[in-house]
Short mmCIF file of C-alpha atoms and ligand atoms in Angstrom, two decimals:
data_model
loop_
_atom_site.label_atom_id
_atom_site.label_comp_id
_atom_site.label_asym_id
_atom_site.label_seq_id
_atom_site.Cartn_x
_atom_site.Cartn_y
_atom_site.Cartn_z
CA UNK H 15 -0.16 -0.02 -0.42
CA UNK H 16 2.68 2.97 1.23
CA UNK H 17 4.89 1.72 -2.15
CA UNK H 18 1.61 2.12 -4.55
CA UNK H 19 0.43 5.33 -2.93
CA UNK H 20 4.36 6.58 -3.13
CA UNK H 21 4.11 5.65 -6.72
CA UNK H 22 0.81 7.61 -7.28
CA UNK H 23 1.99 10.55 -5.53
CA UNK H 24 5.06 11.01 -7.69
CA UNK H 25 3.19 10.11 -10.28
CA UNK H 26 0.82 13.05 -9.65
CA UNK H 27 3.49 15.49 -9.41
CA UNK H 28 5.67 14.64 -12.25
CA UNK H 29 2.73 14.62 -14.61
CA UNK H 30 2.18 18.32 -15.04
CA UNK H 31 5.90 18.88 -15.86
CA UNK H 32 5.37 16.21 -18.25
CA UNK H 33 2.86 17.89 -19.83
CA UNK H 34 4.20 21.23 -20.08
CA UNK H 35 7.23 19.85 -21.41
CA UNK H 36 5.49 18.50 -23.94
CA UNK H 37 3.90 22.39 -24.79
CA UNK H 38 7.06 24.35 -24.82
CA UNK H 39 9.43 22.09 -26.11
CA UNK H 40 10.59 21.02 -29.84
CA UNK H 41 10.08 17.35 -29.36
CA UNK H 42 13.17 16.52 -30.68
CA UNK H 43 16.37 17.07 -29.06
CA UNK H 44 19.13 19.24 -29.60
CA UNK H 45 22.17 17.64 -32.36
CA UNK H 46 19.53 14.48 -32.81
CA UNK H 47 19.00 15.06 -36.58
CA UNK H 48 21.69 15.43 -39.22
CA UNK H 49 19.50 14.88 -42.22
CA UNK H 50 16.10 15.57 -43.41
CA UNK H 51 14.80 13.76 -46.03
CA UNK H 52 12.12 16.32 -48.03
CA UNK H 53 8.81 15.26 -50.21
CA UNK H 54 6.20 17.26 -51.28
CA UNK H 55 5.87 19.75 -54.84
CA UNK H 56 6.95 22.69 -56.35
CA UNK H 57 7.40 24.27 -52.82
CA UNK H 58 10.01 22.16 -51.67
CA UNK H 59 11.60 21.25 -54.91
CA UNK H 60 15.21 22.15 -55.43
CA UNK H 61 15.83 21.13 -59.02
CA UNK H 62 13.70 23.48 -60.10
CA UNK H 63 13.16 26.57 -58.53
CA UNK H 64 10.11 28.13 -57.79
CA UNK H 65 11.03 31.06 -55.68
CA UNK H 66 13.44 32.52 -58.13
CA UNK H 67 16.11 31.83 -55.10
CA UNK H 68 17.35 29.49 -52.46
CA UNK H 69 14.38 26.97 -51.96
CA UNK H 70 13.41 26.51 -48.20
CA UNK H 71 15.13 22.45 -47.36
CA UNK H 72 18.46 24.23 -49.00
CA UNK H 73 17.85 27.69 -46.00
CA UNK H 74 17.00 24.51 -43.37
CA UNK H 75 20.17 22.84 -44.21
CA UNK H 76 22.49 25.75 -44.06
CA UNK H 77 20.49 26.79 -41.03
CA UNK H 78 20.68 23.89 -39.23
CA UNK H 79 24.01 22.59 -40.54
CA UNK H 80 22.69 19.38 -41.46
CA UNK H 81 22.07 18.11 -45.00
CA UNK H 82 19.22 18.04 -47.13
CA UNK H 83 18.52 14.80 -48.90
CA UNK H 84 15.88 16.27 -51.75
CA UNK H 85 12.90 14.54 -53.51
CA UNK H 86 10.06 16.85 -53.55
CA UNK H 87 9.48 17.52 -57.74
CA UNK H 88 6.96 20.23 -59.18
CA UNK H 89 3.70 19.09 -60.33
CA UNK H 90 3.48 16.13 -58.01
CA UNK H 91 0.03 15.35 -56.30
CA UNK H 92 0.16 12.59 -53.84
CA UNK H 93 -1.34 9.29 -56.03
CA UNK H 94 -1.20 9.72 -59.93
CA UNK H 95 -4.18 7.09 -59.31
CA UNK H 96 -6.14 9.43 -57.51
CA UNK H 97 -5.32 13.13 -58.21
CA UNK H 98 -3.51 12.46 -62.69
CA UNK H 99 -0.76 14.70 -63.45
CA UNK H 100 2.18 14.23 -65.64
CA UNK H 101 4.42 15.16 -62.84
CA UNK H 102 6.36 12.47 -60.16
CA UNK H 103 3.73 12.05 -57.96
CA UNK H 104 5.14 11.01 -54.11
CA UNK H 105 3.65 7.40 -54.02
CA UNK H 106 4.05 6.25 -57.49
CA UNK H 107 7.79 8.10 -57.96
CA UNK H 108 9.44 10.13 -55.01
CA UNK H 109 9.17 7.54 -52.03
CA UNK H 110 9.96 4.66 -54.55
CA UNK H 111 13.00 6.47 -55.65
CA UNK H 112 14.18 7.02 -52.14
CA UNK H 113 13.52 3.77 -51.08
CA UNK H 114 15.89 2.74 -53.92
CA UNK H 115 18.55 4.97 -53.16
CA UNK H 116 18.43 3.94 -49.62
CA UNK H 117 18.58 0.34 -50.96
CA UNK H 118 21.35 0.55 -53.36
CA UNK H 119 23.34 3.08 -50.94
CA UNK H 120 22.90 6.48 -52.29
CA UNK H 121 21.56 7.70 -49.32
CA UNK H 122 22.75 6.65 -45.60
CA UNK H 123 19.83 7.67 -43.01
CA UNK H 124 20.14 6.54 -39.51
CA UNK H 125 16.10 6.60 -38.44
CA UNK H 126 17.30 8.17 -35.65
CA UNK H 127 18.89 11.03 -36.46
CA UNK H 128 16.77 11.49 -39.80
CA UNK H 129 13.69 13.51 -39.91
CA UNK H 130 11.27 13.41 -42.95
CA UNK H 131 9.36 16.15 -44.07
CA UNK H 132 6.36 16.03 -46.97
CA UNK H 133 4.48 19.32 -48.22
CA UNK H 134 1.87 18.34 -50.70
CA UNK H 135 -2.00 18.49 -51.70
CA UNK H 136 -1.54 22.05 -53.52
CA UNK H 137 -1.82 20.39 -57.15
CA UNK H 138 -3.64 18.12 -55.67
CA UNK H 139 -6.53 19.92 -54.77
CA UNK H 140 -5.91 22.30 -57.31
CA UNK H 141 -6.89 24.19 -60.71
CA UNK H 142 -6.93 20.65 -62.93
CA UNK H 143 -7.74 18.31 -60.57
CA UNK H 144 -10.57 18.64 -57.01
CA UNK H 145 -11.00 22.47 -57.71
CA UNK H 146 -11.90 22.20 -61.29
CA UNK H 147 -13.51 18.40 -61.23
CA UNK H 148 -10.87 17.05 -63.47
CA UNK H 149 -10.86 13.69 -61.70
CA UNK H 150 -13.22 11.53 -59.12
CA UNK H 151 -10.94 12.06 -56.27
CA UNK H 152 -12.45 14.03 -53.43
CA UNK H 153 -10.57 15.50 -50.08
CA UNK H 154 -11.69 12.58 -47.92
CA UNK H 155 -8.97 10.65 -50.47
CA UNK H 156 -6.52 13.16 -50.89
CA UNK H 157 -6.20 13.60 -47.14
CA UNK H 158 -5.63 9.83 -46.66
CA UNK H 159 -3.45 9.51 -48.62
CA UNK H 160 -0.95 12.23 -47.72
CA UNK H 161 -1.24 10.76 -44.31
CA UNK H 162 -0.95 7.56 -45.78
CA UNK H 163 2.90 8.91 -46.65
CA UNK H 164 3.52 8.27 -42.45
CA UNK H 165 2.39 5.07 -42.01
CA UNK H 166 4.21 3.52 -45.37
CA UNK H 167 7.61 5.67 -43.98
CA UNK H 168 7.61 4.02 -40.86
CA UNK H 169 7.02 1.01 -42.57
CA UNK H 170 9.65 2.03 -43.81
CA UNK H 171 12.51 2.29 -40.96
CA UNK H 172 11.26 6.39 -40.69
CA UNK H 173 10.59 7.98 -37.26
CA UNK H 174 10.85 11.10 -37.23
CA UNK H 175 8.26 12.84 -39.05
CA UNK H 176 7.29 16.78 -40.18
CA UNK H 177 3.95 16.83 -41.43
CA UNK H 178 3.67 20.55 -43.55
CA UNK H 179 -0.79 21.33 -43.83
CA UNK H 180 -1.74 23.38 -46.76
CA UNK H 181 -1.05 27.60 -46.61
CA UNK H 182 -3.65 29.10 -47.45
CA UNK H 183 -4.19 28.78 -50.93
CA UNK H 184 -7.32 30.97 -51.86
CA UNK H 185 -5.08 34.03 -50.72
CA UNK H 186 -1.89 33.12 -53.67
CA UNK H 187 -2.65 35.73 -56.77
CA UNK H 188 -3.95 32.45 -58.76
CA UNK H 189 -6.88 31.73 -56.27
CA UNK H 190 -7.81 34.95 -54.74
CA UNK H 191 -11.48 36.66 -56.02
CA UNK H 192 -9.11 39.72 -57.38
CA UNK H 193 -6.71 37.88 -59.54
CA UNK H 194 -6.38 38.25 -63.09
CA UNK H 195 -5.52 35.73 -66.04
CA UNK H 196 -2.49 34.71 -65.54
CA UNK H 197 0.14 31.79 -66.90
CA UNK H 198 -1.33 29.59 -64.71
CA UNK H 199 -4.93 29.64 -65.30
CA UNK H 200 -6.26 32.39 -68.66
CA UNK H 201 -9.41 30.54 -69.10
CA UNK H 202 -12.98 31.78 -67.83
CA UNK H 203 -14.13 31.40 -64.30
CA UNK H 204 -15.80 32.52 -61.46
CA UNK H 205 -12.56 34.11 -59.52
CA UNK H 206 -15.22 33.98 -56.09
CA UNK H 207 -16.23 30.46 -57.10
CA UNK H 208 -12.62 29.61 -56.93
CA UNK H 209 -11.58 31.66 -54.13
CA UNK H 210 -14.13 30.64 -51.96
CA UNK H 211 -14.13 27.23 -53.03
CA UNK H 212 -10.17 27.01 -52.50
CA UNK H 213 -10.78 27.72 -48.66
CA UNK H 214 -12.95 24.48 -48.18
CA UNK H 215 -11.00 22.32 -49.80
CA UNK H 216 -7.88 24.32 -47.70
CA UNK H 217 -9.30 24.18 -44.54
CA UNK H 218 -11.59 20.87 -44.73
CA UNK H 219 -7.98 19.01 -46.09
CA UNK H 220 -5.73 20.37 -43.20
CA UNK H 221 -8.42 19.23 -40.77
CA UNK H 222 -9.04 16.15 -42.27
CA UNK H 223 -5.27 15.34 -42.48
CA UNK H 224 -4.39 16.99 -38.71
CA UNK H 225 -7.63 14.19 -36.95
CA UNK H 226 -6.31 11.62 -38.86
CA UNK H 227 -2.79 11.76 -37.89
CA UNK H 228 -4.21 12.34 -34.38
CA UNK H 229 -5.69 8.72 -34.94
CA UNK H 230 -2.46 7.63 -36.60
CA UNK H 231 0.17 8.57 -34.77
CA UNK H 232 -0.65 6.90 -31.19
CA UNK H 233 -1.30 3.52 -33.03
CA UNK H 234 2.21 3.31 -34.89
CA UNK H 235 3.83 0.38 -33.63
CA UNK H 236 5.70 1.27 -30.18
CA UNK H 237 3.60 4.76 -29.79
CA UNK H 238 1.67 4.75 -27.57
CA UNK H 239 2.37 4.51 -23.80
CA UNK H 240 5.61 5.12 -25.76
CA UNK H 241 6.23 8.96 -24.69
CA UNK H 242 5.26 8.72 -21.20
CA UNK H 243 7.18 5.07 -20.14
CA UNK H 244 10.31 5.82 -22.66
CA UNK H 245 11.33 9.21 -21.81
CA UNK H 246 11.35 8.01 -18.00
CA UNK H 247 13.29 5.20 -19.49
CA UNK H 248 15.34 6.92 -20.99
CA UNK H 249 16.18 9.07 -17.90
CA UNK H 250 16.83 6.72 -15.59
CA UNK H 251 19.19 4.30 -18.13
CA UNK H 252 20.61 6.26 -20.58
CA UNK H 253 18.51 4.46 -22.50
CA UNK H 254 18.27 5.10 -26.58
CA UNK H 255 16.16 7.09 -28.19
CA UNK H 256 15.53 5.24 -31.16
CA UNK H 257 12.13 3.08 -30.68
CA UNK H 258 10.45 5.76 -30.02
CA UNK H 259 9.26 8.14 -32.79
CA UNK H 260 8.39 11.67 -33.35
CA UNK H 261 5.28 12.97 -35.32
CA UNK H 262 4.42 16.55 -35.82
CA UNK H 263 2.31 19.22 -38.20
CA UNK H 264 3.62 22.40 -39.11
CA UNK H 265 1.34 24.82 -39.29
CA UNK H 266 2.02 26.45 -42.92
CA UNK H 267 -1.79 28.00 -42.84
CA UNK H 268 -0.96 29.46 -39.73
CA UNK H 269 2.29 31.00 -40.66
CA UNK H 270 1.13 31.95 -44.03
CA UNK H 271 -2.22 33.51 -42.60
CA UNK H 272 0.22 35.06 -40.17
CA UNK H 273 2.30 36.44 -42.67
CA UNK H 274 -0.39 37.60 -44.72
CA UNK H 275 -2.23 39.78 -41.86
CA UNK H 276 0.93 41.20 -40.58
CA UNK H 277 3.55 41.16 -43.54
CA UNK H 278 5.89 43.55 -41.93
CA UNK H 279 6.55 40.93 -38.68
CA UNK H 280 8.11 39.00 -42.02
CA UNK H 281 8.90 40.89 -45.03
CA UNK H 282 11.98 43.17 -45.25
CA UNK H 283 12.24 44.23 -49.07
CA UNK H 284 12.61 47.75 -50.15
CA UNK H 285 9.37 48.31 -51.54
CA UNK H 286 6.12 48.97 -50.06
CA UNK H 287 5.16 45.55 -48.36
CA UNK H 288 3.11 43.58 -51.07
CA UNK H 289 0.66 40.51 -49.95
CA UNK H 290 -1.58 40.60 -52.51
CA UNK H 291 0.05 40.35 -56.06
CA UNK H 292 3.63 38.47 -56.94
CA UNK H 293 7.21 38.63 -57.55
CA UNK H 294 7.27 37.41 -61.21
CA UNK H 295 3.90 38.17 -62.40
CA UNK H 296 2.07 37.55 -65.65
CA UNK H 297 -1.26 38.94 -67.69
CA UNK H 298 -2.52 37.17 -70.21
CA UNK H 299 -3.82 39.31 -73.06
CA UNK H 300 -7.15 38.54 -74.00
CA UNK H 301 -7.60 38.66 -77.82
CA UNK H 302 -5.70 38.37 -80.71
CA UNK H 303 -2.10 37.53 -79.37
CA UNK H 304 -1.42 34.80 -76.86
CA UNK H 305 1.30 36.97 -75.21
CA UNK H 306 1.34 37.80 -71.58
CA UNK H 307 2.23 40.83 -70.37
CA UNK H 308 5.54 40.71 -67.37
CA UNK H 309 7.03 42.24 -65.33
CA UNK H 310 9.46 41.17 -62.45
CA UNK H 311 10.68 42.80 -59.61
CA UNK H 312 14.56 42.61 -58.99
CA UNK H 313 17.24 42.79 -55.69
CA UNK H 314 16.35 44.05 -52.46
CA UNK H 315 12.90 44.64 -53.80
CA UNK H 316 12.11 41.15 -53.58
CA UNK H 317 11.79 40.57 -49.97
CA UNK H 318 8.51 43.25 -49.57
CA UNK H 319 6.83 39.70 -51.70
CA UNK H 320 4.66 36.82 -49.72
CA UNK H 321 4.61 35.04 -53.59
CA UNK H 322 6.82 34.81 -55.56
CA UNK H 323 4.47 34.57 -58.48
CA UNK H 324 0.52 33.58 -58.92
CA UNK H 325 1.12 30.00 -56.80
CA UNK H 326 4.32 30.01 -55.32
CA UNK H 327 5.61 31.82 -51.62
CA UNK H 328 8.33 34.14 -52.13
CA UNK H 329 12.36 33.28 -50.92
CA UNK H 330 11.63 35.86 -48.02
CA UNK H 331 8.90 33.34 -46.93
CA UNK H 332 10.97 30.80 -47.39
CA UNK H 333 13.26 31.73 -45.63
CA UNK H 334 10.46 31.95 -42.38
CA UNK H 335 9.66 28.49 -42.91
CA UNK H 336 13.23 26.84 -43.02
CA UNK H 337 14.13 29.83 -40.07
CA UNK H 338 11.28 27.86 -38.25
CA UNK H 339 12.09 24.00 -39.05
CA UNK H 340 15.63 24.98 -38.36
CA UNK H 341 14.44 26.11 -34.65
CA UNK H 342 12.75 22.82 -34.40
CA UNK H 343 15.88 20.67 -35.38
CA UNK H 344 18.48 22.94 -33.07
CA UNK H 345 16.21 21.69 -30.45
CA UNK H 346 14.64 25.21 -29.82
CA UNK H 347 10.90 24.19 -30.77
CA UNK H 348 8.34 26.64 -33.15
CA UNK H 349 5.27 28.21 -32.31
CA UNK H 350 4.05 26.35 -35.63
CA UNK H 351 4.50 22.74 -34.69
CA UNK H 352 2.44 20.88 -32.49
CA UNK H 353 3.24 17.48 -31.65
CA UNK H 354 1.22 14.06 -31.87
CA UNK H 355 4.03 11.47 -30.55
C1 NAG D 8 19.83 8.75 -30.21
O1 NAG D 8 19.73 10.13 -30.62
C2 NAG D 8 19.58 10.56 -29.06
C3 NAG D 8 19.48 12.41 -29.32
O2 NAG D 8 20.35 13.27 -29.14
C4 NAG D 8 21.21 10.36 -28.97
O3 NAG D 8 21.17 10.17 -27.15
C5 NAG D 8 20.70 8.61 -28.33
O4 NAG D 8 22.01 7.74 -28.22
C6 NAG D 8 20.49 8.13 -30.13
N1 NAG D 8 20.58 6.76 -30.47
C7 NAG D 8 21.19 6.05 -31.49
C8 NAG D 8 21.07 4.75 -31.11
O5 NAG D 8 22.03 6.86 -32.41
C1 NAG D 9 -2.05 3.15 -57.75
O1 NAG D 9 -2.42 1.91 -58.27
C2 NAG D 9 -1.37 0.50 -58.65
C3 NAG D 9 -2.54 -0.17 -59.44
O2 NAG D 9 -3.38 -0.53 -59.23
C4 NAG D 9 -1.80 0.20 -57.41
O3 NAG D 9 -0.64 -1.29 -57.44
C5 NAG D 9 -1.17 1.05 -56.25
O4 NAG D 9 -1.03 0.48 -54.79
C6 NAG D 9 -1.94 1.64 -56.36
N1 NAG D 9 -1.21 3.33 -55.34
C7 NAG D 9 -2.03 4.00 -54.72
C8 NAG D 9 -1.08 4.60 -53.94
O5 NAG D 9 -2.96 4.12 -54.20
C1 NAG D 10 20.01 3.77 -56.82
O1 NAG D 10 18.70 3.40 -56.83
C2 NAG D 10 17.84 5.19 -57.53
C3 NAG D 10 17.07 4.91 -57.00
O2 NAG D 10 15.79 3.85 -57.77
C4 NAG D 10 18.88 5.55 -58.82
O3 NAG D 10 17.80 6.50 -59.64
C5 NAG D 10 20.40 4.98 -58.69
O4 NAG D 10 20.78 5.47 -60.31
C6 NAG D 10 20.98 3.77 -58.15
N1 NAG D 10 21.46 4.49 -58.10
C7 NAG D 10 22.92 3.24 -57.97
C8 NAG D 10 24.32 3.89 -57.62
O5 NAG D 10 23.26 2.48 -58.54
C1 NAG D 11 -19.05 33.57 -59.36
O1 NAG D 11 -19.89 33.00 -58.28
C2 NAG D 11 -20.33 34.02 -56.74
C3 NAG D 11 -19.73 32.94 -55.33
O2 NAG D 11 -20.59 31.78 -55.84
C4 NAG D 11 -21.18 34.32 -57.17
O3 NAG D 11 -21.90 35.18 -55.95
C5 NAG D 11 -21.40 35.03 -58.48
O4 NAG D 11 -22.95 34.88 -58.54
C6 NAG D 11 -20.74 34.46 -59.32
N1 NAG D 11 -20.59 35.17 -60.37
C7 NAG D 11 -21.24 35.09 -61.80
C8 NAG D 11 -20.74 36.18 -62.74
O5 NAG D 11 -21.81 33.99 -62.41
C1 NAG D 12 1.83 44.35 -55.72
O1 NAG D 12 2.39 44.08 -56.44
C2 NAG D 12 1.63 43.95 -57.59
C3 NAG D 12 2.62 43.47 -58.98
O2 NAG D 12 3.87 43.57 -58.37
C4 NAG D 12 1.12 45.25 -58.61
O3 NAG D 12 0.43 44.88 -59.55
C5 NAG D 12 -0.08 45.62 -57.37
O4 NAG D 12 0.31 46.90 -57.76
C6 NAG D 12 0.95 45.72 -56.14
N1 NAG D 12 -0.32 45.98 -54.88
C7 NAG D 12 -0.11 47.44 -53.80
C8 NAG D 12 -0.85 47.13 -52.75
O5 NAG D 12 1.35 47.38 -53.90
C1 NAG D 13 14.31 43.57 -63.26
O1 NAG D 13 15.13 42.57 -64.21
C2 NAG D 13 14.57 41.94 -65.60
C3 NAG D 13 15.39 41.63 -66.16
O2 NAG D 13 17.38 42.26 -65.96
C4 NAG D 13 14.27 43.39 -66.28
O3 NAG D 13 13.66 42.50 -67.84
C5 NAG D 13 12.92 44.64 -65.97
O4 NAG D 13 12.97 45.65 -66.47
C6 NAG D 13 13.83 44.86 -63.93
N1 NAG D 13 12.35 45.22 -63.49
C7 NAG D 13 12.37 46.19 -62.98
C8 NAG D 13 11.45 46.55 -62.42
O5 NAG D 13 13.59 47.10 -63.03
C1 NAG D 14 15.19 39.63 -45.28
O1 NAG D 14 15.86 38.76 -44.55
C2 NAG D 14 16.38 37.81 -44.46
C3 NAG D 14 16.19 36.65 -43.66
O2 NAG D 14 14.81 36.18 -43.04
C4 NAG D 14 17.86 37.97 -45.02
O3 NAG D 14 18.84 37.06 -45.36
C5 NAG D 14 17.60 38.89 -45.67
O4 NAG D 14 18.80 39.90 -46.50
C6 NAG D 14 17.01 40.32 -45.96
N1 NAG D 14 16.61 41.27 -47.07
C7 NAG D 14 16.70 42.45 -47.38
C8 NAG D 14 16.46 42.78 -48.24
O5 NAG D 14 17.30 43.15 -46.11
#
């Protein structure tokens, strides 16, 4: 009886501090992560640059002093079975390429010290896909596919995950109600209807992936009760951390919403701050010619913009994404990341 009572008291005393630790600290420990393996679309692609400068994974590698293994490819969707596009999708191309590289020794990734990231969904839900009804898929299929990445990567040995949700796409120039005919879409459309639908797809998709991840994370082998027990165990026995995993959501949606609402906190260029236009902007001329009239913002003026073109974040926006993720890797945590396990 005495033992039980003492143990219980100890447990009750411990609980608040553990709960606090979970909220205020990054879940990854300092110096744990040595490499980041990135999956996704053009927002993350480091081969086909879409911000006119340096993409965020390269900045993360610089800021945190780690290696980036890049698998994200422009135009990608989660699966071409669901939302077909003639670009390398996550499931049929990016994951198989990664597994091939791992198998033949092109890359060497230790589970404990590797962080896997996924930032995808923009093409799946956008024009020529869900938004315009070009396939039979729904937001439920797409969300399920995205979250399945955690399971499949886990089954292949990955243990640390950062799931980057979708930005407020209805605020990008191409999907905003004030949009114009541009390089991504110049056919007739109702820009208000696009913006309204896009907002629903983004919010619905992000809510679904969050719920699905909350459901999945505790079910991954060794993860349930894992965090609490292993934390105590590891402290007492100096045991390795490699037998439990970390799944975090990087709330890109809130970060970009904040950048949009408070640009002065993030944008630092030499032009007037601009969250509605873009650095590289093309206005398609309707009429006889098929020509676009394009303007390009140059030099230090660029860092005043949230968007690089009608669809992509600017380099300065990407620097903030990178800084936050680097802070997580450096053990400083980030207000935009919540850990599920
Ligand atoms: C995993 O990383 C933690 C934190 O850096 C370290 O304490 C532990 O020894 C590592 N385990 C292995 C198996 O490398
Ligand atoms: C896509 O379809 C192929 C053929 O039916 C199947 O083998 C594969 O598992 C499917 N991929 C996904 C991600 O559902
Ligand atoms: C390793 O596998 C990848 C993916 O299948 C392939 O692209 C690459 O050429 C292979 N490298 C070597 C050295 O065999
Ligand atoms: C465009 O869509 C909005 C929102 O659905 C609707 O209120 C409006 O009437 C539409 N405009 C036209 C010209 O169809
Ligand atoms: C934002 O930038 C675009 C493209 O450079 C420009 O057309 C627009 O006038 C700017 N908006 C503001 C509010 O400065
Ligand atoms: C930016 O640079 C491009 C290419 O050098 C040039 O064509 C364009 O006129 C420049 N834009 C401005 C606003 O000076
Ligand atoms: C804006 O801030 C970033 C760091 O976030 C810095 O790298 C960049 O040089 C700054 N831009 C300007 C124009 O000062």
